[in-house]
Structure formats: structure tokens, C-alpha cells
Amino acid sequence: DAGVIQSPRHEVTEMGQEVTLRCKPISGHNSLFWYRQTMMRGLELLIYFNNNVPIDDSGMPEDRFSAKMPNASFSTLKIQPSEPRDSAVYFCASSLGQGLGETQYFGPGTRLLVL
Amino acid sequence: AQSVTQLGSHVSVSEGALVLLRCNYSSSVPPYLFWYVQYPNQGLQLLLKYTTGATLVKGINGFEAEFKKSETSFHLTKPSAHMSDAAEYFCAVGAGGGNKLTFGTGTQLKVEL
């Protein structure tokens, strides 16, 4: 299996621009998670989906962030407008089921730098 | 709500020495516990997990962890460190409803010759 695929791997943009991060979960997985990792705050869960439905978005920082999962094989995380404090590594992860003991499989991450 | 505390943001050991990374959790319901490893510029990878049953869990690369309910701990150990073990290690807990995890702040492991 190809694993979780994220694109782009690196993104450099200027403040105020729209940024779209993309994720393709492992085929057959029905849960998808978006995380943000920074030195200051560590690894934070932003939002997660079960069967393409957002379950918990309490970690989304503010209205500038939005996430969608139009189908089982694709999700996007959008930041509009972007700010320098959004600079971080954004990870997507997926899991096969929705149970507590399910392993989450992480993608390689998108390293975002907002100038 | 659940939480995880990892004692020591940086741990340094000599090659061949015992590795001990500490994790304590807080949960009002029986927890599911995980250890993940992150190598530079990569995503997190599962090392091992405890769900139910045997409290001593063995994982990949010679790592193991023991769930101790009385101590609310899930420390990660490896008898003999290897240079390739240098990475950041995250403890995580899942509890209650839903399948989301709460991660600790991570421990950076350095292995010296």
C-alpha cells in the first residue's frame, strides 16, 4: 500500500494568501485526522472525520481554517488568509476503523512557511 | 478528558545502554495507550500499543512498554540502544468516546557513541 499521501510536501507563501493542503488516506480507511506540529505547541489535533463526516473540529484554530472530505479518498485543509503564525508541519493520518484502539497511520507531512 | 505527560523532553543515552522513556496518563475511563516514533522529516510511526489483555506490550525495533494502572504509567524501554533509535518519541492516550488520541509533548532521544 502507498500509505497516506500528502501534497505538497513543502509550501512557501506570503501572508494573506490562500493555502490548500491535500491528503489521500489509505484505501479502505474510514477515519481521517488533520494535525499541526510546531515547536511551541507540539502535536495538535485540528479536526477528524469518520466516514467523510467531521466529528470533532474543536482544534481548528479559527475561522481562517477549514477542512473538507468530499469522498473517502480525499481531504483538504484550507487556510485563508494565511498568517506567519500558521507556519508549521501539517500531518494527515488515517485509521481503518473508528474504535479506540485503532492505529493511526501518518503521512509524511506538509511543511508550511508563511512569510 | 484525558491527558499525557512525558517526563523529560530530551534523553541522552550511550549506544548499548538501556533506554527508558517515561509516560504518565490521566483518564477517567480505561485508556488505550500508544507509543509513536518520529524520525527527522517524517510522519509518526506506531511503535506499540496497549488496548486490553497483557500489560507488557512488545513493539517493533526491540521496544516494549508496560501498562501499570496503579501508577498510571506506560513507560517505554529498550534493553540496548542503537544509533538508529535516535528520534522523537510520542506517548498518546485514547479514552472515552470517539477514536481521537491525545499526544504528549514528545521526548527527543539522542544516542551517543
XYZ file of N, CA and C in Angstrom:
684
model
N 0.843 -1.194 0.000
C 0.000 0.000 0.000
C 0.884 1.252 0.000
N 0.387 2.318 -0.621
C 1.188 3.515 -0.756
C 1.264 4.306 0.529
N 0.430 4.018 1.485
C 0.420 4.822 2.688
C -0.378 6.090 2.485
N -0.390 6.928 3.504
C -1.094 8.211 3.420
C -0.259 9.158 2.559
N -0.899 9.792 1.611
C -0.196 10.678 0.697
C -0.615 12.120 0.960
N 0.364 12.981 1.103
C 0.085 14.395 1.326
C 0.786 15.227 0.254
N 0.111 16.280 -0.144
C 0.734 17.212 -1.078
C 0.285 18.626 -0.777
N 1.119 19.624 -1.038
C 2.529 19.454 -1.386
C 3.341 19.043 -0.159
N 4.587 18.678 -0.343
C 5.441 18.354 0.802
C 5.987 19.629 1.449
N 6.198 20.623 0.653
C 6.659 21.917 1.148
C 5.857 23.018 0.471
N 5.547 24.055 1.253
C 4.806 25.179 0.710
C 5.338 26.454 1.348
N 5.724 27.399 0.508
C 6.135 28.712 0.987
C 5.184 29.715 0.365
N 4.586 30.547 1.187
C 3.623 31.503 0.684
C 3.756 32.803 1.451
N 3.100 33.794 0.960
C 3.135 35.093 1.636
C 1.866 35.308 2.441
N 2.018 36.043 3.478
C 0.890 36.356 4.347
C -0.286 36.880 3.528
N -1.463 36.371 3.845
C -2.661 36.809 3.146
C -3.101 35.885 2.027
N -2.195 35.031 1.585
C -2.526 34.106 0.508
C -3.312 32.917 1.028
N -4.050 32.304 0.124
C -4.779 31.082 0.451
C -3.856 29.887 0.284
N -3.944 28.967 1.227
C -3.135 27.749 1.181
C -4.069 26.549 1.245
N -3.850 25.582 0.381
C -4.640 24.353 0.399
C -3.709 23.152 0.510
N -3.928 22.382 1.556
C -3.164 21.162 1.770
C -4.062 19.979 1.435
N -3.457 18.954 0.864
C -4.233 17.822 0.371
C -3.792 16.521 1.001
N -4.734 15.605 1.128
C -4.446 14.323 1.750
C -5.252 13.220 1.094
N -4.561 12.124 0.809
C -5.221 10.910 0.337
C -4.976 9.831 1.372
N -6.028 9.388 2.061
C -5.834 8.366 3.098
C -5.575 7.001 2.477
N -5.197 6.064 3.326
C -5.005 4.700 2.878
C -6.353 4.140 2.424
N -6.339 3.455 1.313
C -7.567 2.908 0.765
C -8.250 1.977 1.769
N -9.552 2.191 1.961
C -10.310 1.362 2.889
C -10.399 1.928 4.288
N -9.572 2.913 4.602
C -9.652 3.556 5.911
C -10.834 4.511 5.933
N -11.544 4.540 7.070
C -12.714 5.401 7.102
C -12.637 6.498 8.152
N -11.470 6.663 8.761
C -11.260 7.811 9.646
C -10.056 8.594 9.166
N -10.177 9.919 9.221
C -9.078 10.778 8.763
C -8.883 11.908 9.751
N -7.630 12.203 10.033
C -7.258 13.193 11.058
C -6.300 14.218 10.451
N -6.469 15.467 10.833
C -5.517 16.528 10.495
C -4.866 17.027 11.795
N -3.520 17.050 11.785
C -2.749 17.531 12.921
C -1.844 18.675 12.474
N -1.460 19.478 13.455
C -0.463 20.519 13.229
C 0.644 20.340 14.265
N 1.896 20.440 13.816
C 3.021 20.278 14.732
C 3.907 21.514 14.690
N 4.143 22.102 15.855
C 5.058 23.223 15.995
C 5.936 22.988 17.208
N 7.031 23.702 17.253
C 7.928 23.574 18.402
C 7.233 24.045 19.673
N 6.450 25.112 19.547
C 5.849 25.712 20.746
C 4.689 24.880 21.300
N 3.867 24.349 20.424
C 2.628 23.705 20.879
C 2.622 22.197 20.693
N 3.677 21.658 20.081
C 3.731 20.214 19.874
C 2.750 19.762 18.811
N 2.181 18.581 19.001
C 1.281 17.975 18.025
C -0.165 18.221 18.468
N -0.899 18.925 17.635
C -2.282 19.277 17.968
C -3.236 18.661 16.945
N -4.305 18.083 17.428
C -5.355 17.596 16.530
C -6.231 18.774 16.124
N -6.372 18.968 14.828
C -7.193 20.068 14.338
C -8.640 19.622 14.128
N -8.799 18.513 13.417
C -10.137 18.034 13.077
C -10.025 16.570 12.684
N -11.115 15.810 12.890
C -11.122 14.469 12.333
C -12.490 14.107 11.779
N -12.447 13.203 10.816
C -13.631 12.757 10.088
C -13.810 11.254 10.287
N -15.037 10.832 10.393
C -15.398 9.423 10.298
C -16.379 9.284 9.144
N -16.084 8.369 8.224
C -16.959 8.175 7.054
C -17.274 9.500 6.366
N -16.251 10.327 6.203
C -16.309 11.606 5.484
C -17.060 12.696 6.245
N -17.519 12.422 7.443
C -18.282 13.394 8.214
C -17.393 13.976 9.317
N -17.314 15.299 9.432
C -16.494 15.871 10.507
C -17.107 15.548 11.869
N -16.293 14.995 12.751
C -16.774 14.576 14.062
C -16.392 15.585 15.144
N -15.167 16.072 15.068
C -14.687 16.972 16.106
C -13.745 17.989 15.460
N -14.178 19.233 15.421
C -13.333 20.294 14.849
C -12.930 21.289 15.927
N -12.973 20.874 17.169
C -12.684 21.798 18.267
C -11.234 22.279 18.257
N -10.374 21.595 17.540
C -8.979 22.011 17.480
C -8.668 22.998 16.369
N -9.617 23.266 15.530
C -9.390 24.229 14.445
C -9.208 25.609 15.062
N -8.091 26.261 14.751
C -7.725 27.498 15.459
C -8.758 28.624 15.336
N -9.259 28.835 14.168
C -10.180 29.960 13.946
C -10.810 29.806 12.576
N -11.649 30.765 12.252
C -12.421 30.666 11.009
C -11.557 30.678 9.758
N -10.332 31.034 9.885
C -9.460 31.054 8.715
C -9.158 29.634 8.237
N -9.370 28.660 9.113
C -9.092 27.268 8.793
C -10.402 26.560 8.452
N -10.342 25.756 7.385
C -11.498 24.930 7.048
C -11.004 23.603 6.474
N -11.756 22.555 6.679
C -11.385 21.235 6.169
C -12.606 20.583 5.554
N -12.348 19.835 4.493
C -13.417 19.114 3.808
C -12.957 17.706 3.482
N -13.942 16.849 3.353
C -13.661 15.489 2.904
C -14.793 15.096 1.961
N -14.673 15.449 0.714
C -15.761 15.219 -0.244
C -16.009 13.753 -0.561
N -14.986 12.919 -0.375
C -15.165 11.485 -0.587
C -14.147 10.723 0.261
N -14.240 9.429 0.224
C -13.422 8.602 1.115
C -11.941 8.623 0.779
N -11.569 9.168 -0.363
C -10.169 9.093 -0.770
C -9.501 10.455 -0.870
N -10.134 11.503 -0.327
C -9.542 12.826 -0.494
C -10.031 13.782 0.577
N -9.085 14.560 1.106
C -9.444 15.594 2.063
C -8.560 16.809 1.837
N -9.074 17.969 2.159
C -8.300 19.197 2.064
C -8.376 19.971 3.361
N -7.309 20.681 3.652
C -7.252 21.632 4.753
C -6.867 22.967 4.137
N -7.720 23.958 4.327
C -7.509 25.245 3.689
C -7.293 26.325 4.740
N -6.364 27.208 4.465
C -6.120 28.353 5.332
C -6.276 29.607 4.462
N -7.218 30.466 4.861
C -7.488 31.666 4.092
C -8.011 32.770 5.001
N -7.290 33.873 5.156
C -5.947 34.133 4.653
C -4.888 33.554 5.584
N -3.746 33.235 5.033
C -2.685 32.680 5.858
C -1.943 33.777 6.617
N -1.365 33.390 7.755
C -0.590 34.298 8.590
C 0.721 33.615 8.977
N 1.743 34.406 9.306
C 3.036 33.805 9.681
C 2.916 32.788 10.814
N 2.010 33.001 11.743
C 1.872 32.068 12.867
C 1.273 30.724 12.461
N 0.846 30.607 11.217
C 0.359 29.322 10.713
C 1.510 28.427 10.252
N 2.700 28.952 10.232
C 3.864 28.162 9.818
C 4.025 26.962 10.748
N 4.068 25.788 10.165
C 4.084 24.549 10.944
C 4.212 23.386 9.969
N 4.287 22.182 10.538
C 4.157 20.970 9.727
C 2.760 20.427 9.957
N 2.056 20.198 8.884
C 0.687 19.697 8.958
C 0.681 18.223 8.527
N 0.160 17.392 9.418
C 0.098 15.962 9.140
C -1.348 15.526 8.942
N -1.491 14.601 8.031
C -2.742 13.895 7.846
C -2.517 12.452 8.289
N -3.497 11.867 8.932
C -3.416 10.471 9.350
C -4.745 9.795 9.061
N -4.706 8.486 8.861
C -5.954 7.753 8.671
C -5.926 6.476 9.492
N -7.105 5.971 9.807
C -7.213 4.701 10.507
C -8.322 3.875 9.877
N -8.169 2.553 10.038
C -9.091 1.637 9.384
C -10.501 1.752 9.950
N -10.587 1.780 11.278
C -11.891 1.813 11.910
C -12.031 3.014 12.803
N -13.094 2.997 13.572
C -13.405 4.139 14.426
C -13.277 3.793 15.897
N -12.726 2.635 16.178
C -12.600 2.209 17.563
C -11.431 2.875 18.256
N -11.433 2.816 19.574
C -10.412 3.465 20.376
C -9.025 2.899 20.137
N -8.921 1.636 19.896
C -7.616 1.020 19.760
C -7.049 1.056 18.369
N -7.703 1.759 17.464
C -7.251 1.760 16.069
C -5.943 2.518 15.919
N -5.060 1.963 15.144
C -3.791 2.617 14.845
C -4.004 3.715 13.822
N -3.409 4.854 14.070
C -3.425 5.931 13.087
C -2.133 5.863 12.276
N -2.277 5.959 10.969
C -1.140 5.933 10.049
C -0.929 7.344 9.516
N 0.262 7.852 9.724
C 0.544 9.239 9.390
C 1.182 9.365 8.010
N 0.840 10.458 7.350
C 1.535 10.832 6.129
C 2.849 11.517 6.453
N 3.623 11.884 5.419
C 4.934 12.489 5.636
C 4.864 13.955 6.058
N 3.689 14.556 5.946
C 3.536 15.941 6.382
C 3.754 16.953 5.265
N 3.160 18.121 5.468
C 3.399 19.286 4.616
C 4.024 20.359 5.480
N 5.207 20.782 5.074
C 5.906 21.838 5.822
C 5.511 23.177 5.228
N 4.781 23.979 6.005
C 4.262 25.262 5.541
C 5.030 26.412 6.172
N 5.466 27.317 5.325
C 6.126 28.540 5.783
C 5.369 29.716 5.207
N 4.860 30.554 6.099
C 4.142 31.754 5.679
C 5.008 32.965 6.004
N 5.381 33.683 4.969
C 6.291 34.828 5.145
C 5.545 36.131 5.388
N -12.032 13.896 30.334
C -10.937 14.247 29.442
C -9.670 13.471 29.841
N -8.822 13.255 28.857
C -7.592 12.531 29.140
C -6.393 13.407 28.831
N -5.252 13.066 29.415
C -4.025 13.805 29.166
C -2.831 12.878 29.311
N -1.720 13.332 28.768
C -0.486 12.556 28.804
C 0.656 13.471 29.214
N 1.512 12.981 30.097
C 2.702 13.717 30.498
C 3.927 12.874 30.203
N 4.827 13.446 29.424
C 6.090 12.771 29.149
C 7.177 13.514 29.914
N 7.823 12.813 30.816
C 8.860 13.414 31.642
C 10.173 13.418 30.890
N 10.730 14.610 30.722
C 11.993 14.730 30.013
C 11.777 14.976 28.534
N 12.004 16.178 28.103
C 11.846 16.474 26.675
C 13.050 15.981 25.877
N 14.176 15.791 26.567
C 15.380 15.280 25.922
C 16.000 14.212 26.814
N 16.327 13.082 26.208
C 17.010 11.994 26.904
C 18.213 11.594 26.064
N 19.334 11.429 26.729
C 20.563 11.032 26.037
C 21.084 9.745 26.667
N 21.414 8.764 25.829
C 21.966 7.500 26.317
C 23.148 7.117 25.450
N 23.970 6.253 25.976
C 25.082 5.719 25.197
C 24.607 4.516 24.389
N 25.232 4.297 23.282
C 24.895 3.122 22.476
C 25.108 1.874 23.319
N 24.115 0.986 23.308
C 24.196 -0.231 24.107
C 23.572 -0.116 25.482
N 23.265 1.085 25.903
C 22.673 1.297 27.227
C 21.159 1.136 27.165
N 20.580 1.005 28.353
C 19.125 0.893 28.469
C 18.456 2.208 28.082
N 17.366 2.092 27.337
C 16.534 3.252 27.030
C 15.281 3.195 27.895
N 14.983 4.298 28.568
C 13.762 4.402 29.367
C 13.143 5.762 29.105
N 11.979 5.760 28.482
C 11.239 6.985 28.226
C 9.932 6.913 29.018
N 9.673 7.970 29.778
C 8.566 7.928 30.727
C 7.298 8.564 30.189
N 6.194 7.922 30.517
C 4.881 8.433 30.117
C 3.887 8.153 31.234
N 3.210 9.179 31.690
C 2.109 9.037 32.624
C 0.848 9.603 31.999
N -0.258 8.991 32.286
C -1.509 9.408 31.669
C -2.531 9.724 32.742
N -3.541 10.437 32.328
C -4.688 10.711 33.171
C -5.927 10.395 32.365
N -6.782 9.547 32.943
C -8.008 9.182 32.243
C -9.035 8.692 33.252
N -10.261 9.070 33.056
C -11.323 8.663 33.966
C -11.929 7.317 33.561
N -11.554 6.831 32.421
C -12.027 5.539 31.935
C -10.811 4.725 31.503
N -10.958 3.399 31.354
C -9.809 2.596 30.926
C -9.221 3.131 29.629
N -7.924 3.392 29.640
C -7.304 4.015 28.479
C -6.762 3.008 27.486
N -6.617 3.468 26.264
C -5.823 2.772 25.270
C -4.565 3.620 25.104
N -3.401 2.994 25.114
C -2.146 3.736 25.157
C -1.253 3.365 23.978
N -0.555 4.346 23.468
C 0.248 4.186 22.261
C 1.618 4.851 22.450
N 2.594 4.289 21.779
C 3.873 4.958 21.581
C 4.114 5.050 20.074
N 4.423 6.288 19.641
C 4.786 6.531 18.254
C 6.214 7.073 18.207
N 6.881 6.838 17.085
C 8.220 7.378 16.866
C 8.206 8.251 15.617
N 8.967 9.339 15.692
C 9.079 10.238 14.539
C 10.547 10.454 14.219
N 10.954 10.014 13.043
C 12.303 10.274 12.565
C 12.319 11.620 11.862
N 13.479 12.238 11.748
C 13.552 13.584 11.157
C 12.864 13.659 9.804
N 12.049 14.690 9.678
C 11.357 14.994 8.415
C 10.422 13.874 7.958
N 9.898 13.132 8.905
C 8.939 12.077 8.575
C 7.703 12.194 9.454
N 6.682 11.454 9.087
C 5.489 11.369 9.913
C 5.694 10.414 11.071
N 4.695 10.327 11.943
C 4.782 9.442 13.095
C 4.486 8.006 12.669
N 5.140 7.080 13.350
C 5.001 5.657 13.049
C 4.717 4.931 14.357
N 3.767 4.019 14.351
C 3.421 3.290 15.558
C 4.549 2.354 15.984
N 4.918 2.452 17.264
C 5.887 1.516 17.851
C 5.168 0.343 18.499
N 4.167 0.671 19.309
C 3.394 -0.341 20.019
C 2.157 0.303 20.613
N 1.220 -0.560 21.040
C 0.018 -0.042 21.678
C -0.526 -1.048 22.675
N -1.194 -0.512 23.685
C -1.905 -1.324 24.661
C -3.394 -1.046 24.509
N -4.141 -2.117 24.334
C -5.601 -1.961 24.288
C -6.211 -2.711 25.457
N -6.144 -4.019 25.439
C -6.607 -4.828 26.558
C -5.685 -6.041 26.662
N -5.853 -6.811 27.739
C -5.080 -8.040 27.854
C -3.739 -7.838 28.516
N -2.732 -8.497 28.004
C -1.396 -8.482 28.605
C -0.888 -7.054 28.768
N -0.374 -6.783 29.955
C 0.043 -5.405 30.249
C 1.438 -5.101 29.729
N 2.226 -6.125 29.414
C 3.538 -5.908 28.812
C 3.377 -6.057 27.305
N 3.656 -4.988 26.616
C 3.427 -4.960 25.174
C 4.762 -4.853 24.454
N 4.945 -5.690 23.475
C 6.164 -5.638 22.669
C 5.878 -4.995 21.331
N 6.835 -4.170 20.894
C 6.655 -3.473 19.643
C 7.784 -3.731 18.666
N 7.882 -2.843 17.705
C 8.924 -3.001 16.692
C 10.269 -2.518 17.215
N 11.317 -2.941 16.557
C 12.682 -2.487 16.846
C 13.140 -2.782 18.275
N 12.583 -3.800 18.909
C 13.025 -4.207 20.234
C 12.465 -3.411 21.390
N 11.544 -2.518 21.130
C 10.938 -1.717 22.192
C 9.793 -2.473 22.870
N 9.571 -2.166 24.118
C 8.423 -2.682 24.835
C 7.963 -1.656 25.860
N 6.735 -1.822 26.322
C 6.172 -0.911 27.319
C 5.239 -1.709 28.214
N 5.147 -1.271 29.446
C 4.289 -1.951 30.396
C 3.228 -1.003 30.922
N 1.987 -1.421 30.823
C 0.871 -0.654 31.359
C 0.745 -0.960 32.845
N 0.888 0.088 33.668
C 0.736 -0.062 35.109
C -0.391 0.857 35.555
N -1.530 0.242 35.787
C -2.721 1.017 36.146
C -2.528 1.735 37.473
N -1.913 1.060 38.436
C -1.761 1.650 39.767
C -0.870 2.885 39.734
N 0.028 2.924 38.784
C 0.938 4.063 38.670
C 0.530 5.003 37.531
N -0.519 4.688 36.846
C -0.983 5.426 35.644
C 0.197 5.708 34.730
N 0.968 4.657 34.445
C 2.163 4.840 33.633
C 2.189 3.871 32.461
N 2.962 4.242 31.475
C 3.145 3.409 30.274
C 4.534 3.740 29.729
N 5.559 3.393 30.505
C 6.927 3.744 30.139
C 7.450 2.844 29.026
N 8.256 3.430 28.175
C 8.835 2.723 27.018
C 10.272 2.338 27.326
N 10.640 1.097 27.047
C 12.003 0.656 27.310
C 12.568 -0.128 26.135
N 13.891 -0.134 26.092
C 14.629 -0.983 25.155
C 15.939 -1.339 25.845
N 16.276 -2.611 25.893
C 17.446 -3.027 26.676
C 18.766 -2.416 26.194
N 18.909 -2.261 24.903
C 20.185 -1.821 24.360
C 19.951 -0.834 23.218
N 20.372 0.399 23.434
C 20.132 1.441 22.437
C 21.046 1.282 21.231
N 20.497 1.641 20.093
C 21.250 1.647 18.845
C 21.200 3.048 18.265
N 22.223 3.379 17.524
C 22.280 4.717 16.922
C 21.014 5.033 16.130
N 20.455 4.029 15.501
C 19.266 4.247 14.668
C 18.008 4.547 15.492
N 18.105 4.414 16.808
C 16.949 4.733 17.666
C 16.796 6.232 17.916
N 17.776 6.999 17.524
C 17.703 8.451 17.715
C 16.517 9.005 16.945
N 15.577 9.591 17.663
C 14.331 10.077 17.073
C 13.531 10.754 18.173
N 12.352 11.215 17.817
C 11.444 11.762 18.824
C 10.335 10.739 19.072
N 9.997 10.561 20.334
C 9.031 9.550 20.738
C 7.840 10.224 21.403
N 6.649 9.808 20.985
C 5.416 10.387 21.491
C 4.558 9.304 22.146
N 4.098 9.598 23.327
C 3.111 8.774 24.004
C 1.734 9.372 23.738
N 0.733 8.522 23.581
C -0.613 9.027 23.302
C -1.639 8.178 24.029
N -2.765 8.784 24.352
C -3.854 8.084 25.044
C -5.155 8.305 24.303
N -5.937 7.254 24.233
C -7.285 7.334 23.697
C -8.217 6.805 24.770
N -9.296 7.531 25.020
C -10.230 7.100 26.059
C -11.583 7.726 25.806
N -12.613 7.111 26.400
C -13.936 7.676 26.232
C -14.476 7.436 24.847
N -15.363 8.282 24.409
C -15.974 8.111 23.095
C -15.095 8.613 21.978
N -15.304 8.113 20.819
C -14.560 8.570 19.660
C -13.196 7.919 19.565
N -12.528 8.114 18.452
C -11.243 7.465 18.218
C -10.101 8.467 18.117
N -10.245 9.618 18.717
C -9.143 10.557 18.656
C -8.156 10.272 19.772
N -6.901 10.667 19.545
C -5.833 10.480 20.503
C -5.353 11.820 21.043
N -4.901 11.780 22.286
C -4.234 12.934 22.880
C -2.767 12.585 23.012
N -1.916 13.396 22.395
C -0.486 13.129 22.378
C 0.236 13.915 23.463
N 1.315 13.319 23.963
C 2.221 14.039 24.837
C 3.099 14.979 24.026
N 3.949 15.698 24.720
C 4.781 16.717 24.085
C 6.026 16.144 23.424
N 6.255 14.854 23.607
C 7.365 14.208 22.937
C 8.654 14.212 23.738
N 9.475 13.186 23.508
C 10.813 13.088 24.099
C 11.804 12.831 22.977
N 12.779 13.706 22.884
C 13.823 13.548 21.874
C 14.900 12.639 22.443
N 15.131 11.511 21.794
C 16.145 10.564 22.241
C 17.418 10.747 21.421
N 18.516 10.939 22.123
C 19.828 11.047 21.488
C 20.648 9.842 21.909
N 21.299 9.206 20.960
C 22.139 8.048 21.241
C 23.577 8.399 20.876
N 24.442 8.292 21.868
C 25.842 8.685 21.679
C 26.757 7.473 21.642
N 27.824 7.622 20.929
C 28.812 6.533 20.844
C 29.573 6.396 22.153
